[in-house]
PDB file of C-alpha atoms in Angstrom:
ATOM      1  CA  MET A   1      12.195 -56.354   4.661  1.00 47.00           C
ATOM      2  CA  LEU A   2      13.285 -57.371   1.202  1.00 53.00           C
ATOM      3  CA  THR A   3      13.304 -60.997   0.155  1.00 46.00           C
ATOM      4  CA  SER A   4      16.422 -63.156   0.222  1.00 43.00           C
ATOM      5  CA  GLN A   5      15.843 -63.887  -3.469  1.00 44.00           C
ATOM      6  CA  THR A   6      16.444 -60.194  -4.173  1.00 49.00           C
ATOM      7  CA  THR A   7      19.744 -60.180  -2.268  1.00 48.00           C
ATOM      8  CA  GLU A   8      21.240 -62.902  -4.480  1.00 66.00           C
ATOM      9  CA  HIS A   9      20.660 -60.980  -7.712  1.00 90.00           C
ATOM     10  CA  ARG A  10      22.467 -58.039  -9.242  1.00 95.00           C
ATOM     11  CA  CYS A  11      21.405 -54.693  -7.887  1.00 98.00           C
ATOM     12  CA  PRO A  12      18.710 -52.950  -9.959  1.00 97.00           C
ATOM     13  CA  CYS A  13      20.822 -49.753  -9.943  1.00 98.00           C
ATOM     14  CA  GLY A  14      23.082 -51.179 -12.640  1.00 96.00           C
ATOM     15  CA  SER A  15      26.298 -51.172 -10.616  1.00 96.00           C
ATOM     16  CA  GLY A  16      26.912 -54.821 -11.461  1.00 95.00           C
ATOM     17  CA  LYS A  17      27.271 -55.655  -7.772  1.00 97.00           C
ATOM     18  CA  PRO A  18      25.046 -58.076  -5.866  1.00 97.00           C
ATOM     19  CA  PHE A  19      22.114 -56.246  -4.288  1.00 97.00           C
ATOM     20  CA  ALA A  20      23.271 -57.328  -0.807  1.00 97.00           C
ATOM     21  CA  PHE A  21      26.581 -55.498  -1.331  1.00 97.00           C
ATOM     22  CA  CYS A  22      25.200 -52.456  -3.106  1.00 98.00           C
ATOM     23  CA  CYS A  23      21.895 -50.715  -2.329  1.00 98.00           C
ATOM     24  CA  GLU A  24      20.315 -53.150   0.145  1.00 98.00           C
ATOM     25  CA  PRO A  25      22.260 -51.941   3.236  1.00 98.00           C
ATOM     26  CA  TYR A  26      21.092 -48.370   2.539  1.00 98.00           C
ATOM     27  CA  ILE A  27      17.468 -49.273   1.865  1.00 98.00           C
ATOM     28  CA  GLU A  28      17.351 -51.522   4.931  1.00 98.00           C
ATOM     29  CA  GLY A  29      18.798 -48.740   7.129  1.00 97.00           C
ATOM     30  CA  GLN A  30      22.020 -50.591   7.963  1.00 98.00           C
ATOM     31  CA  LYS A  31      24.250 -47.893   6.431  1.00 98.00           C
ATOM     32  CA  LEU A  32      23.986 -44.355   5.089  1.00 98.00           C
ATOM     33  CA  ALA A  33      24.715 -43.767   1.419  1.00 98.00           C
ATOM     34  CA  PRO A  34      28.224 -42.212   1.399  1.00 98.00           C
ATOM     35  CA  THR A  35      27.813 -40.129  -1.782  1.00 98.00           C
ATOM     36  CA  ALA A  36      25.090 -38.345  -3.735  1.00 98.00           C
ATOM     37  CA  GLU A  37      25.465 -40.880  -6.543  1.00 98.00           C
ATOM     38  CA  GLN A  38      24.993 -43.841  -4.222  1.00 98.00           C
ATOM     39  CA  LEU A  39      21.934 -42.187  -2.699  1.00 98.00           C
ATOM     40  CA  MET A  40      20.505 -41.613  -6.170  1.00 98.00           C
ATOM     41  CA  ARG A  41      21.231 -45.219  -7.177  1.00 98.00           C
ATOM     42  CA  SER A  42      19.630 -46.524  -3.983  1.00 98.00           C
ATOM     43  CA  ARG A  43      16.563 -44.338  -4.550  1.00 98.00           C
ATOM     44  CA  TYR A  44      16.238 -45.735  -8.088  1.00 98.00           C
ATOM     45  CA  THR A  45      16.444 -49.224  -6.572  1.00 98.00           C
ATOM     46  CA  ALA A  46      13.848 -48.258  -3.952  1.00 98.00           C
ATOM     47  CA  PHE A  47      11.476 -47.201  -6.738  1.00 97.00           C
ATOM     48  CA  ALA A  48      12.156 -50.480  -8.552  1.00 97.00           C
ATOM     49  CA  LEU A  49      11.502 -52.565  -5.428  1.00 97.00           C
ATOM     50  CA  GLY A  50       8.719 -50.513  -3.834  1.00 97.00           C
ATOM     51  CA  ALA A  51      10.622 -49.275  -0.759  1.00 98.00           C
ATOM     52  CA  ILE A  52       8.411 -46.218  -0.173  1.00 97.00           C
ATOM     53  CA  ASP A  53       9.635 -45.521   3.372  1.00 97.00           C
ATOM     54  CA  TYR A  54      13.211 -45.220   2.121  1.00 98.00           C
ATOM     55  CA  LEU A  55      12.156 -42.792  -0.592  1.00 98.00           C
ATOM     56  CA  ILE A  56      10.457 -40.587   1.981  1.00 97.00           C
ATOM     57  CA  GLU A  57      13.292 -40.833   4.537  1.00 98.00           C
ATOM     58  CA  THR A  58      15.919 -39.843   1.953  1.00 98.00           C
ATOM     59  CA  THR A  59      13.973 -36.833   0.701  1.00 98.00           C
ATOM     60  CA  ALA A  60      15.063 -33.521   2.239  1.00 98.00           C
ATOM     61  CA  PRO A  61      13.011 -32.987   5.418  1.00 97.00           C
ATOM     62  CA  GLU A  62      11.797 -29.613   4.164  1.00 97.00           C
ATOM     63  CA  LYS A  63      10.293 -31.301   1.061  1.00 97.00           C
ATOM     64  CA  ARG A  64       8.609 -34.293   2.717  1.00 96.00           C
ATOM     65  CA  GLU A  65       5.247 -32.591   3.244  1.00 94.00           C
ATOM     66  CA  LEU A  66       4.925 -32.496  -0.563  1.00 91.00           C
ATOM     67  CA  ILE A  67       5.155 -36.294  -0.799  1.00 94.00           C
ATOM     68  CA  ASP A  68       1.968 -38.261  -1.345  1.00 95.00           C
ATOM     69  CA  ARG A  69       2.556 -41.865  -0.257  1.00 95.00           C
ATOM     70  CA  ALA A  70      -0.530 -43.092  -2.162  1.00 96.00           C
ATOM     71  CA  ILE A  71       0.689 -41.595  -5.440  1.00 95.00           C
ATOM     72  CA  ILE A  72       4.127 -43.166  -5.011  1.00 95.00           C
ATOM     73  CA  ALA A  73       2.527 -46.538  -4.222  1.00 96.00           C
ATOM     74  CA  GLU A  74       0.377 -46.311  -7.356  1.00 94.00           C
ATOM     75  CA  GLN A  75       3.355 -45.338  -9.514  1.00 93.00           C
ATOM     76  CA  ILE A  76       5.365 -48.256  -8.154  1.00 94.00           C
ATOM     77  CA  GLN A  77       2.522 -50.684  -8.763  1.00 95.00           C
ATOM     78  CA  PHE A  78       2.139 -49.731 -12.427  1.00 95.00           C
ATOM     79  CA  THR A  79       5.778 -49.034 -13.344  1.00 96.00           C
ATOM     80  CA  THR A  80       8.629 -51.418 -14.113  1.00 97.00           C
ATOM     81  CA  TRP A  81      12.050 -49.741 -13.988  1.00 97.00           C
ATOM     82  CA  THR A  82      14.288 -51.264 -16.638  1.00 97.00           C
ATOM     83  CA  GLY A  83      17.603 -49.418 -16.537  1.00 97.00           C
ATOM     84  CA  LEU A  84      19.630 -46.583 -15.096  1.00 98.00           C
ATOM     85  CA  THR A  85      22.351 -44.584 -16.840  1.00 98.00           C
ATOM     86  CA  ILE A  86      24.430 -41.945 -15.049  1.00 98.00           C
ATOM     87  CA  LEU A  87      25.152 -39.082 -17.462  1.00 98.00           C
ATOM     88  CA  GLU A  88      26.980 -36.511 -15.323  1.00 98.00           C
ATOM     89  CA  LYS A  89      28.086 -35.909 -11.739  1.00 98.00           C
ATOM     90  CA  GLU A  90      29.020 -32.648 -10.072  1.00 98.00           C
ATOM     91  CA  ALA A  91      30.502 -32.893  -6.575  1.00 98.00           C
ATOM     92  CA  GLY A  92      28.520 -35.136  -4.238  1.00 98.00           C
ATOM     93  CA  HIS A  93      31.552 -36.945  -2.795  1.00 98.00           C
ATOM     94  CA  LYS A  94      31.921 -37.947   0.855  1.00 96.00           C
ATOM     95  CA  GLU A  95      33.611 -34.652   1.712  1.00 96.00           C
ATOM     96  CA  ASP A  96      31.088 -32.476  -0.185  1.00 98.00           C
ATOM     97  CA  SER A  97      27.925 -30.883   1.170  1.00 98.00           C
ATOM     98  CA  GLN A  98      26.121 -30.662  -2.186  1.00 98.00           C
ATOM     99  CA  GLY A  99      25.981 -32.629  -5.380  1.00 98.00           C
ATOM    100  CA  MET A 100      24.160 -33.020  -8.665  1.00 98.00           C
ATOM    101  CA  ILE A 101      23.576 -36.243 -10.555  1.00 98.00           C
ATOM    102  CA  GLU A 102      22.181 -36.237 -14.081  1.00 98.00           C
ATOM    103  CA  PHE A 103      20.715 -39.547 -15.132  1.00 98.00           C
ATOM    104  CA  GLU A 104      18.275 -41.366 -17.348  1.00 98.00           C
ATOM    105  CA  ALA A 105      16.002 -44.061 -15.983  1.00 98.00           C
ATOM    106  CA  ALA A 106      14.112 -46.263 -18.419  1.00 98.00           C
ATOM    107  CA  PHE A 107      10.721 -47.588 -17.408  1.00 98.00           C
ATOM    108  CA  GLU A 108       7.682 -49.370 -18.757  1.00 97.00           C
ATOM    109  CA  THR A 109       4.010 -49.150 -17.989  1.00 95.00           C
ATOM    110  CA  GLU A 110       1.218 -51.222 -19.462  1.00 94.00           C
ATOM    111  CA  GLU A 111       0.756 -48.580 -22.164  1.00 94.00           C
ATOM    112  CA  GLU A 112       4.252 -47.348 -23.009  1.00 96.00           C
ATOM    113  CA  GLN A 113       8.032 -47.408 -22.655  1.00 97.00           C
ATOM    114  CA  CYS A 114       9.621 -44.146 -21.515  1.00 98.00           C
ATOM    115  CA  VAL A 115      12.806 -42.536 -20.274  1.00 98.00           C
ATOM    116  CA  LEU A 116      12.903 -40.217 -17.299  1.00 98.00           C
ATOM    117  CA  HIS A 117      15.750 -37.711 -17.639  1.00 98.00           C
ATOM    118  CA  GLU A 118      16.618 -35.820 -14.455  1.00 98.00           C
ATOM    119  CA  ARG A 119      19.225 -33.468 -13.043  1.00 98.00           C
ATOM    120  CA  SER A 120      18.843 -34.213  -9.334  1.00 98.00           C
ATOM    121  CA  ASN A 121      20.154 -31.992  -6.563  1.00 98.00           C
ATOM    122  CA  PHE A 122      21.334 -33.479  -3.284  1.00 98.00           C
ATOM    123  CA  TYR A 123      22.787 -32.180  -0.051  1.00 98.00           C
ATOM    124  CA  ALA A 124      24.508 -33.764   2.919  1.00 98.00           C
ATOM    125  CA  LYS A 125      23.830 -32.925   6.544  1.00 97.00           C
ATOM    126  CA  ASP A 126      25.565 -34.648   9.456  1.00 95.00           C
ATOM    127  CA  GLY A 127      26.927 -37.351   7.154  1.00 94.00           C
ATOM    128  CA  GLN A 128      23.586 -38.158   5.523  1.00 97.00           C
ATOM    129  CA  TRP A 129      22.699 -37.367   1.915  1.00 98.00           C
ATOM    130  CA  PHE A 130      19.208 -36.179   0.970  1.00 98.00           C
ATOM    131  CA  TYR A 131      17.415 -35.711  -2.341  1.00 98.00           C
ATOM    132  CA  LEU A 132      16.392 -32.050  -2.606  1.00 98.00           C
ATOM    133  CA  ASP A 133      14.827 -31.556  -6.043  1.00 98.00           C
ATOM    134  CA  GLY A 134      15.405 -31.999  -9.723  1.00 97.00           C
ATOM    135  CA  GLU A 135      14.662 -30.932 -13.262  1.00 98.00           C
ATOM    136  CA  VAL A 136      12.623 -33.780 -14.738  1.00 97.00           C
ATOM    137  CA  GLU A 137      11.668 -34.629 -18.298  1.00 98.00           C
ATOM    138  CA  VAL A 138       9.825 -37.782 -19.354  1.00 97.00           C
ATOM    139  CA  ARG A 139       9.887 -38.805 -22.998  1.00 97.00           C
ATOM    140  CA  PRO A 140       8.964 -41.884 -24.987  1.00 96.00           C
ATOM    141  CA  ALA A 141      11.754 -44.446 -25.343  1.00 94.00           C
ATOM    142  CA  VAL A 142      13.295 -44.534 -28.782  1.00 83.00           C
TER     143      VAL A 142
END
Protein backbone atom coordinates (compact mmCIF):
# COMPACT_ATOMS: atom_id res chain seq x y z
CA MET A 1 0.00 0.00 0.00
CA LEU A 2 1.29 3.43 -0.89
CA THR A 3 1.33 6.21 1.66
CA SER A 4 -1.38 8.85 1.88
CA GLN A 5 1.34 11.49 1.51
CA THR A 6 2.00 10.14 -1.99
CA THR A 7 -1.67 10.39 -2.98
CA GLU A 8 -1.79 14.14 -2.28
CA HIS A 9 1.09 14.95 -4.62
CA ARG A 10 1.28 15.15 -8.39
CA CYS A 11 1.75 11.83 -10.10
CA PRO A 12 5.40 10.98 -10.87
CA CYS A 13 4.39 10.13 -14.47
CA GLY A 14 4.25 13.82 -15.35
CA SER A 15 0.56 13.96 -16.25
CA GLY A 16 0.03 16.90 -13.91
CA LYS A 17 -2.80 15.05 -12.17
CA PRO A 18 -2.84 14.10 -8.49
CA PHE A 19 -1.40 10.62 -7.98
CA ALA A 20 -4.72 9.43 -6.51
CA PHE A 21 -6.49 10.28 -9.79
CA CYS A 22 -3.78 9.10 -12.15
CA CYS A 23 -1.56 6.04 -11.66
CA GLU A 24 -2.44 5.02 -8.09
CA PRO A 25 -5.69 3.15 -8.97
CA TYR A 26 -3.75 1.04 -11.50
CA ILE A 27 -0.80 0.32 -9.22
CA GLU A 28 -3.12 -0.53 -6.32
CA GLY A 29 -5.14 -2.92 -8.53
CA GLN A 30 -8.38 -0.92 -8.35
CA LYS A 31 -8.54 -0.39 -12.12
CA LEU A 32 -6.85 -1.62 -15.29
CA ALA A 33 -4.87 0.86 -17.36
CA PRO A 34 -7.17 1.63 -20.34
CA THR A 35 -4.41 2.40 -22.88
CA ALA A 36 -0.82 1.43 -23.63
CA GLU A 37 0.30 4.95 -22.73
CA GLN A 38 -1.39 4.85 -19.34
CA LEU A 39 0.15 1.44 -18.64
CA MET A 40 3.57 2.79 -19.57
CA ARG A 41 3.07 5.87 -17.38
CA SER A 42 1.92 3.71 -14.46
CA ARG A 43 4.93 1.41 -14.90
CA TYR A 44 7.24 4.44 -14.81
CA THR A 45 5.49 5.51 -11.60
CA ALA A 46 5.85 1.97 -10.22
CA PHE A 47 9.60 2.14 -10.84
CA ALA A 48 9.72 5.56 -9.15
CA LEU A 49 7.79 4.33 -6.10
CA GLY A 50 9.14 0.78 -5.84
CA ALA A 51 5.95 -1.11 -6.74
CA ILE A 52 7.72 -4.28 -7.91
CA ASP A 53 4.62 -6.50 -7.87
CA TYR A 54 2.86 -4.16 -10.29
CA LEU A 55 5.84 -4.20 -12.64
CA ILE A 56 5.79 -7.99 -12.70
CA GLU A 57 1.99 -8.26 -13.04
CA THR A 58 1.92 -5.85 -16.00
CA THR A 59 4.70 -7.63 -17.88
CA ALA A 60 3.47 -10.05 -20.55
CA PRO A 61 2.98 -13.46 -18.90
CA GLU A 62 5.29 -15.10 -21.44
CA LYS A 63 8.13 -12.75 -20.39
CA ARG A 64 7.76 -12.94 -16.60
CA GLU A 65 10.18 -15.84 -16.13
CA LEU A 66 12.93 -13.48 -17.34
CA ILE A 67 12.25 -11.04 -14.48
CA ASP A 68 14.61 -11.04 -11.52
CA ARG A 69 12.83 -9.45 -8.55
CA ALA A 70 16.14 -8.90 -6.69
CA ILE A 71 17.65 -6.97 -9.59
CA ILE A 72 14.57 -4.76 -9.88
CA ALA A 73 14.64 -4.12 -6.12
CA GLU A 74 18.31 -3.14 -6.30
CA GLN A 75 17.71 -0.84 -9.28
CA ILE A 76 14.83 0.84 -7.46
CA GLN A 77 16.90 1.31 -4.32
CA PHE A 78 19.75 3.06 -6.13
CA THR A 79 17.80 4.99 -8.79
CA THR A 80 15.79 8.20 -8.54
CA TRP A 81 13.49 8.76 -11.53
CA THR A 82 13.32 12.46 -12.30
CA GLY A 83 11.14 12.89 -15.38
CA LEU A 84 9.20 11.25 -18.16
CA THR A 85 8.69 12.56 -21.70
CA ILE A 86 6.45 10.81 -24.23
CA LEU A 87 8.01 11.15 -27.70
CA GLU A 88 5.71 9.09 -29.94
CA LYS A 89 2.65 6.85 -29.76
CA GLU A 90 1.44 4.30 -32.27
CA ALA A 91 -1.98 2.77 -31.63
CA GLY A 92 -2.45 1.54 -28.06
CA HIS A 93 -5.94 3.02 -27.62
CA LYS A 94 -8.78 1.29 -25.76
CA GLU A 95 -10.01 -0.37 -28.95
CA ASP A 96 -6.53 -1.51 -30.09
CA SER A 97 -4.82 -4.82 -29.36
CA GLN A 98 -1.25 -3.52 -29.78
CA GLY A 99 0.60 -0.30 -29.21
CA MET A 100 4.02 1.29 -29.11
CA ILE A 101 5.13 4.13 -26.87
CA GLU A 102 8.47 5.85 -27.38
CA PHE A 103 9.65 7.77 -24.36
CA GLU A 104 12.58 9.16 -22.45
CA ALA A 105 12.89 8.71 -18.70
CA ALA A 106 15.49 10.73 -16.83
CA PHE A 107 17.09 9.22 -13.76
CA GLU A 108 19.89 9.72 -11.28
CA THR A 109 22.12 7.36 -9.40
CA GLU A 110 24.78 8.23 -6.86
CA GLU A 111 27.35 8.34 -9.66
CA GLU A 112 25.55 9.84 -12.65
CA GLN A 113 22.53 11.40 -14.35
CA CYS A 114 21.19 9.51 -17.36
CA VAL A 115 18.31 9.25 -19.80
CA LEU A 116 16.70 5.96 -20.71
CA HIS A 117 15.27 6.09 -24.24
CA GLU A 118 12.87 3.27 -25.10
CA ARG A 119 10.44 2.19 -27.80
CA SER A 120 8.16 -0.07 -25.76
CA ASN A 121 5.77 -2.59 -27.26
CA PHE A 122 2.49 -3.41 -25.54
CA TYR A 123 -0.47 -5.65 -26.20
CA ALA A 124 -3.96 -5.95 -24.78
CA LYS A 125 -5.69 -9.19 -23.89
CA ASP A 126 -9.18 -9.37 -22.38
CA GLY A 127 -9.14 -5.63 -21.66
CA GLN A 128 -5.76 -5.63 -19.92
CA TRP A 129 -2.60 -4.06 -21.33
CA PHE A 130 0.79 -5.73 -20.89
CA TYR A 131 4.36 -4.60 -21.50
CA LEU A 132 5.93 -6.99 -24.02
CA ASP A 133 9.42 -5.68 -24.81
CA GLY A 134 11.33 -2.67 -25.98
CA GLU A 135 14.38 -1.24 -27.66
CA VAL A 136 16.35 0.43 -24.87
CA GLU A 137 19.23 2.87 -24.92
CA VAL A 138 20.73 4.52 -21.84
CA ARG A 139 22.90 7.59 -22.28
CA PRO A 140 24.34 10.26 -20.03
CA ALA A 141 22.08 13.27 -19.46
CA VAL A 142 23.19 16.36 -21.31
